[in-house]
mmCIF file of C-alpha atoms in Angstrom:
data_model
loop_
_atom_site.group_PDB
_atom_site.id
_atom_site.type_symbol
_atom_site.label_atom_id
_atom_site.label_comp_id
_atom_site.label_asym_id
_atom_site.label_seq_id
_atom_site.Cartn_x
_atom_site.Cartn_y
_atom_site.Cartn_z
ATOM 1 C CA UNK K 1 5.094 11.700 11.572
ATOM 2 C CA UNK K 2 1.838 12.510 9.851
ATOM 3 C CA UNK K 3 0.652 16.040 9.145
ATOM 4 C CA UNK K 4 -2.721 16.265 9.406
ATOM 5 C CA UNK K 5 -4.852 19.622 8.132
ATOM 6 C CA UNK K 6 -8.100 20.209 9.334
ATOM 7 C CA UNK K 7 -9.874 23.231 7.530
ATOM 8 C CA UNK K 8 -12.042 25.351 9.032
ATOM 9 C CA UNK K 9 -14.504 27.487 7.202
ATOM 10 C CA UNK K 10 -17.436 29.779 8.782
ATOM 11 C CA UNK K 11 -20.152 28.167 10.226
ATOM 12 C CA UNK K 12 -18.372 24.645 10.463
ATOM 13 C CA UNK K 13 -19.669 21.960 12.886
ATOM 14 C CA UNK K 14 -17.345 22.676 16.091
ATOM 15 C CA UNK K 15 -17.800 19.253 17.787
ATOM 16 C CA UNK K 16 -16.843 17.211 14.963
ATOM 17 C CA UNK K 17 -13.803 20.227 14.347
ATOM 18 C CA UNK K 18 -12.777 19.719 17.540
ATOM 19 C CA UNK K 19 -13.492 15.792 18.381
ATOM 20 C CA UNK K 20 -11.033 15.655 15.756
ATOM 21 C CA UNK K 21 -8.306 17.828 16.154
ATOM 22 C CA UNK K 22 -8.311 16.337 20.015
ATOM 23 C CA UNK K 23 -8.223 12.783 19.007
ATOM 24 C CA UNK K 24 -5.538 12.946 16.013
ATOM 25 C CA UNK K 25 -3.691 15.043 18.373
ATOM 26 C CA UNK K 26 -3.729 12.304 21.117
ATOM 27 C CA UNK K 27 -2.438 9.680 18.786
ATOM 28 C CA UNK K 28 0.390 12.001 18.060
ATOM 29 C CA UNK K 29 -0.154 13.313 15.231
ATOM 30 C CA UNK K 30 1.109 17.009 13.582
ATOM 31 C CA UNK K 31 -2.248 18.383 13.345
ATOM 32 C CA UNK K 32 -2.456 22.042 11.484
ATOM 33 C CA UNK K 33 -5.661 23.911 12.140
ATOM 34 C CA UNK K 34 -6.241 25.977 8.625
ATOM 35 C CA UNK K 35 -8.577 28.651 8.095
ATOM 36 C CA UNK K 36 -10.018 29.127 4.783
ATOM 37 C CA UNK K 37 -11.139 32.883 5.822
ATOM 38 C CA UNK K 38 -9.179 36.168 6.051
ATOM 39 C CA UNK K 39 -8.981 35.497 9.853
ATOM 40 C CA UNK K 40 -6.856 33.273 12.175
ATOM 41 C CA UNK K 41 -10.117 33.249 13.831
ATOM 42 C CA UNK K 42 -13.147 31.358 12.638
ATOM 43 C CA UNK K 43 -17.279 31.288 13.857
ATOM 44 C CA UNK K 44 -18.382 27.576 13.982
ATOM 45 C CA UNK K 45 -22.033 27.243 13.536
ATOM 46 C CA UNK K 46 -22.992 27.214 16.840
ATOM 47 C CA UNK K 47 -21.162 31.049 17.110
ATOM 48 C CA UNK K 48 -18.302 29.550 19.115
ATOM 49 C CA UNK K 49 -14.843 30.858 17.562
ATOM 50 C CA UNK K 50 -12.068 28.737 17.488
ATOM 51 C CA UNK K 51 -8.302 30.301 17.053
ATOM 52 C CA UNK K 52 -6.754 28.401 14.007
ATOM 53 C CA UNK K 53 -2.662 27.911 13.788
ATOM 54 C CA UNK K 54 -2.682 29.597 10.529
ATOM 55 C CA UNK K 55 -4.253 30.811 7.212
ATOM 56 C CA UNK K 56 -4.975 28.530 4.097
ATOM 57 C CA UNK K 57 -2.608 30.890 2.140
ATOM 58 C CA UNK K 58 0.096 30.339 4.585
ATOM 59 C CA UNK K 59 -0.503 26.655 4.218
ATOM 60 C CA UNK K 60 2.488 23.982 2.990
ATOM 61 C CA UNK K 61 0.698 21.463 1.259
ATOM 62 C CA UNK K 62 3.471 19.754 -0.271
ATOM 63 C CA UNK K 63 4.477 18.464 3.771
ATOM 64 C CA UNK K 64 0.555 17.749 4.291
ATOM 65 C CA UNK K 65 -0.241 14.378 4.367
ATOM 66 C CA UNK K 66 -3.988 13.892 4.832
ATOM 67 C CA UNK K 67 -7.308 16.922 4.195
ATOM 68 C CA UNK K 68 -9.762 16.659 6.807
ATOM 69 C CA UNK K 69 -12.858 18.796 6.517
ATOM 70 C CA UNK K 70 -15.393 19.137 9.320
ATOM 71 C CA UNK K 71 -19.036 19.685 8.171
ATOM 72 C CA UNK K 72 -21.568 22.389 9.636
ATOM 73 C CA UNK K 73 -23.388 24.685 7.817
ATOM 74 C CA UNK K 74 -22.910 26.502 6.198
ATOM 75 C CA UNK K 75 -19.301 25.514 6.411
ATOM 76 C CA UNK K 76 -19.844 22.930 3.918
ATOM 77 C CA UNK K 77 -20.320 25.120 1.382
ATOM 78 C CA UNK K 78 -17.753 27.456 2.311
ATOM 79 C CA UNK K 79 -15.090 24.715 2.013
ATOM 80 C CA UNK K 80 -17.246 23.575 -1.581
ATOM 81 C CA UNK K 81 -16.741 27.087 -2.539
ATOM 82 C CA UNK K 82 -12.922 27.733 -1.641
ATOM 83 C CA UNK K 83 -11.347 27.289 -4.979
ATOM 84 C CA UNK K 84 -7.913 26.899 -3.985
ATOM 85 C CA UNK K 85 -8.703 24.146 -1.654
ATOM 86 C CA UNK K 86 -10.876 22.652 -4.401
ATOM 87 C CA UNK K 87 -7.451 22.781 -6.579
ATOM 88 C CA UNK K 88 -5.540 20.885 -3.065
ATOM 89 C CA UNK K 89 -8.269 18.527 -2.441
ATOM 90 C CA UNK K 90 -7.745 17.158 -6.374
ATOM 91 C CA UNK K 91 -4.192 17.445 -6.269
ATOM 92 C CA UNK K 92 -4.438 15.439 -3.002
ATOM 93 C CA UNK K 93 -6.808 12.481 -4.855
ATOM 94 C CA UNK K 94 -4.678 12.418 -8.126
ATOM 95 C CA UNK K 95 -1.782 11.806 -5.671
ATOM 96 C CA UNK K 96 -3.594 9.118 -3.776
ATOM 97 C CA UNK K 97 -3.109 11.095 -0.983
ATOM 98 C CA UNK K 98 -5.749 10.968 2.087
ATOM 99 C CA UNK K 99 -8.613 12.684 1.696
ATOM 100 C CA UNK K 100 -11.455 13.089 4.919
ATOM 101 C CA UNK K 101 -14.909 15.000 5.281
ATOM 102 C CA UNK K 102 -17.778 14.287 7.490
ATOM 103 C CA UNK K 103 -21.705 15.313 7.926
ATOM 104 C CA UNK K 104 -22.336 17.780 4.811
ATOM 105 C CA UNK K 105 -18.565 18.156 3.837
ATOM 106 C CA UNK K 106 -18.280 14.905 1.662
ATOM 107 C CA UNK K 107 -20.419 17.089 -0.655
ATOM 108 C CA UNK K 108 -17.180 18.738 -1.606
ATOM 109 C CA UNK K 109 -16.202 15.316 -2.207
ATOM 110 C CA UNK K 110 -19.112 14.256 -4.391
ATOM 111 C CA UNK K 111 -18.772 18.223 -6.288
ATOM 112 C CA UNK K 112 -15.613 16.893 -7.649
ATOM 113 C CA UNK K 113 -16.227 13.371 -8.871
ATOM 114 C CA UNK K 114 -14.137 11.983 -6.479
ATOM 115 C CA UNK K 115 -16.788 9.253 -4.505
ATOM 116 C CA UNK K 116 -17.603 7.753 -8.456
ATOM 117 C CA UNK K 117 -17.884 3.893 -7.323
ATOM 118 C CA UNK K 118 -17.228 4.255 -3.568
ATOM 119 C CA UNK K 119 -18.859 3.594 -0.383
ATOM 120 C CA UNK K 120 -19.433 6.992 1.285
ATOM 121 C CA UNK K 121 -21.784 8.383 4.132
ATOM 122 C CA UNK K 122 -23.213 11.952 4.847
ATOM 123 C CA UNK K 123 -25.538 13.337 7.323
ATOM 124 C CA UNK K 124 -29.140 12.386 5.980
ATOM 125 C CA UNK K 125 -30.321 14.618 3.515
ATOM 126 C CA UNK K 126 -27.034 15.438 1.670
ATOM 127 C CA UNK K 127 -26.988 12.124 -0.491
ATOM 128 C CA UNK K 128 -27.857 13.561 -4.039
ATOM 129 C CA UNK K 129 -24.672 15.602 -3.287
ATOM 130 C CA UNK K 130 -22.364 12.918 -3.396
ATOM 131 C CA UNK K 131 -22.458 12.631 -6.988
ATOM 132 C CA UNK K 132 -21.787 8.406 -8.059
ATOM 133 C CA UNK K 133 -21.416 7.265 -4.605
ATOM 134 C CA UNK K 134 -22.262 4.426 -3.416
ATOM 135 C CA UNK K 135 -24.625 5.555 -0.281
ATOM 136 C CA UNK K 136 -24.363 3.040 2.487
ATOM 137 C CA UNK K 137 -25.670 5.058 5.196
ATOM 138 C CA UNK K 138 -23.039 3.600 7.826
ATOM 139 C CA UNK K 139 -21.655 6.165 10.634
ATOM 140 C CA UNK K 140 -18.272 5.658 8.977
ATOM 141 C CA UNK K 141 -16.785 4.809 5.177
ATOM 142 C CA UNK K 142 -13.848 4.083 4.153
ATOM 143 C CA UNK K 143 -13.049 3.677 0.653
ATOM 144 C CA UNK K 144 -9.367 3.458 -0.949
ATOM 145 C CA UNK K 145 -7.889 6.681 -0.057
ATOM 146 C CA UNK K 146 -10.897 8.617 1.259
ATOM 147 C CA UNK K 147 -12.765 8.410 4.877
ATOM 148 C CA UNK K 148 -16.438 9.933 5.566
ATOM 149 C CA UNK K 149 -18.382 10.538 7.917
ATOM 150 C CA UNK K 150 -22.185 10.628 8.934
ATOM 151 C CA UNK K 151 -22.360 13.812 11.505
ATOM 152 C CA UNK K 152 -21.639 14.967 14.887
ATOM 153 C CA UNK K 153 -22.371 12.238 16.830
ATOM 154 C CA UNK K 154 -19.482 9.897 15.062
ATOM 155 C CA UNK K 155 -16.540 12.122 15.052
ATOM 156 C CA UNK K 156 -15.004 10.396 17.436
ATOM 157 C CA UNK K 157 -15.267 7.195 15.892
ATOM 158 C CA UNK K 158 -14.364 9.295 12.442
ATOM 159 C CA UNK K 159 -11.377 10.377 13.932
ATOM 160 C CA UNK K 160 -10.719 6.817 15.393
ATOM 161 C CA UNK K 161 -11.033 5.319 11.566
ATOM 162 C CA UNK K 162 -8.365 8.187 10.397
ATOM 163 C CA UNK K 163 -5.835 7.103 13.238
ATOM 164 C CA UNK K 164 -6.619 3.119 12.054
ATOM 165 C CA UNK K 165 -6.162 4.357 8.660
ATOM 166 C CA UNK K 166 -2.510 5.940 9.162
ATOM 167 C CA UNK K 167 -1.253 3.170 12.152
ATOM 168 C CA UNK K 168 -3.573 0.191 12.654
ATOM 169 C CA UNK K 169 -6.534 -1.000 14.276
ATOM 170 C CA UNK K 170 -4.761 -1.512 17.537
ATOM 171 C CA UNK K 171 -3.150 1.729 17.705
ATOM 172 C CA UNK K 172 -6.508 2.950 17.406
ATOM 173 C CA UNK K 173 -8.581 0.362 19.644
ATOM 174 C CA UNK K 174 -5.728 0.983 22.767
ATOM 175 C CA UNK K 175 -6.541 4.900 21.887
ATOM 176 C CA UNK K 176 -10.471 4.404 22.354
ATOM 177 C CA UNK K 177 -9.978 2.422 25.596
ATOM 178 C CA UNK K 178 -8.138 5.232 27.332
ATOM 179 C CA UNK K 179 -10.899 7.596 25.990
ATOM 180 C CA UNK K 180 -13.434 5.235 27.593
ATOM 181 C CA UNK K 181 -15.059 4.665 23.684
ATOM 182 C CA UNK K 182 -16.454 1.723 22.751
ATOM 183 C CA UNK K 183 -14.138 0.033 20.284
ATOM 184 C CA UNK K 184 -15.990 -0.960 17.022
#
């Protein structure tokens, strides 16, 4: 089974954090909430606090299979600033390893060279910080081993791309119909 860490910094986007911690968690996946912050506790931007399972310190990355960074801000830059999971997120691309942001958190992306070339997608206005990308502007990207995002109202079908990425498209399609989501 897939394990799945979704990183939670202060002031991060808590529908797209939690859209996708439900939906990789219906398609049976070993989801590990991670907070990047002193506290098991975290303040989304929207001041509601979500209870993480543990601390980024605490972490196993070596039985992690796949980042996943909600946006928000200013969570975005809190996760662009955290400089040991800078050091995992470029440990994870060298390794080919799965690598996920949405809204402003493919910045972190872009901060590190890793969209040179690709398709990617941000919320509007974060563009020039997706340094080399290849803007397309689409709700969701996909390109070799790394999956963004446009905002909040596509973190379901974000979520939905991850589960494609790691099954199928069926696995994911059958998922959507019991959610009552329109397939894409």
């Amino acid at each position: 089974m897939k394990k799945i860490a979704v990183h939670l910094a202060e002031g991060f986007e808590e529908i797209e954090a939690i859209s996708i911690i439900d939906v990789l968690r219906r398609a049976n996946f070993d989801v590990e909430v991670i907070s990047i912050t002193k506290s098991i506790e975290v303040k989304g931007a929207h001041n509601i606090i979500v209870k993480a399972d543990l601390l980024f310190e605490d972490a196993n990355y070596q039985s992690i299979d796949i980042i996943v960074l909600p946006g928000g801000m200013p969570g975005s830059e809190n996760l662009k600033a955290h400089s040991g999971l800078r050091k995992q997120i470029l440990n994870f691309n060298d390794s080919k390893k799965t690598l996920a942001a949405i809204c402003a958190a493919p910045m972190v992306f872009g901060g590190l060279g890793l969209l040179q070339n690709k398709n990617a997608t941000c919320y509007p206005g974060f563009e020039e910080e997706l340094h080399g990308a290849i803007i397309t502007g689409n709700d969701v990207e996909q390109a070799d081993n790394i999956i963004t995002g446009k905002g909040a109202g596509v973190a379901i079908e974000f979520a939905l791309k991850i589960v494609e990425f790691l099954t199928n498209k069926e696995t994911a399609n059958e998922l959507a119909q019991k959610m009552i989501v329109h397939a894409q």
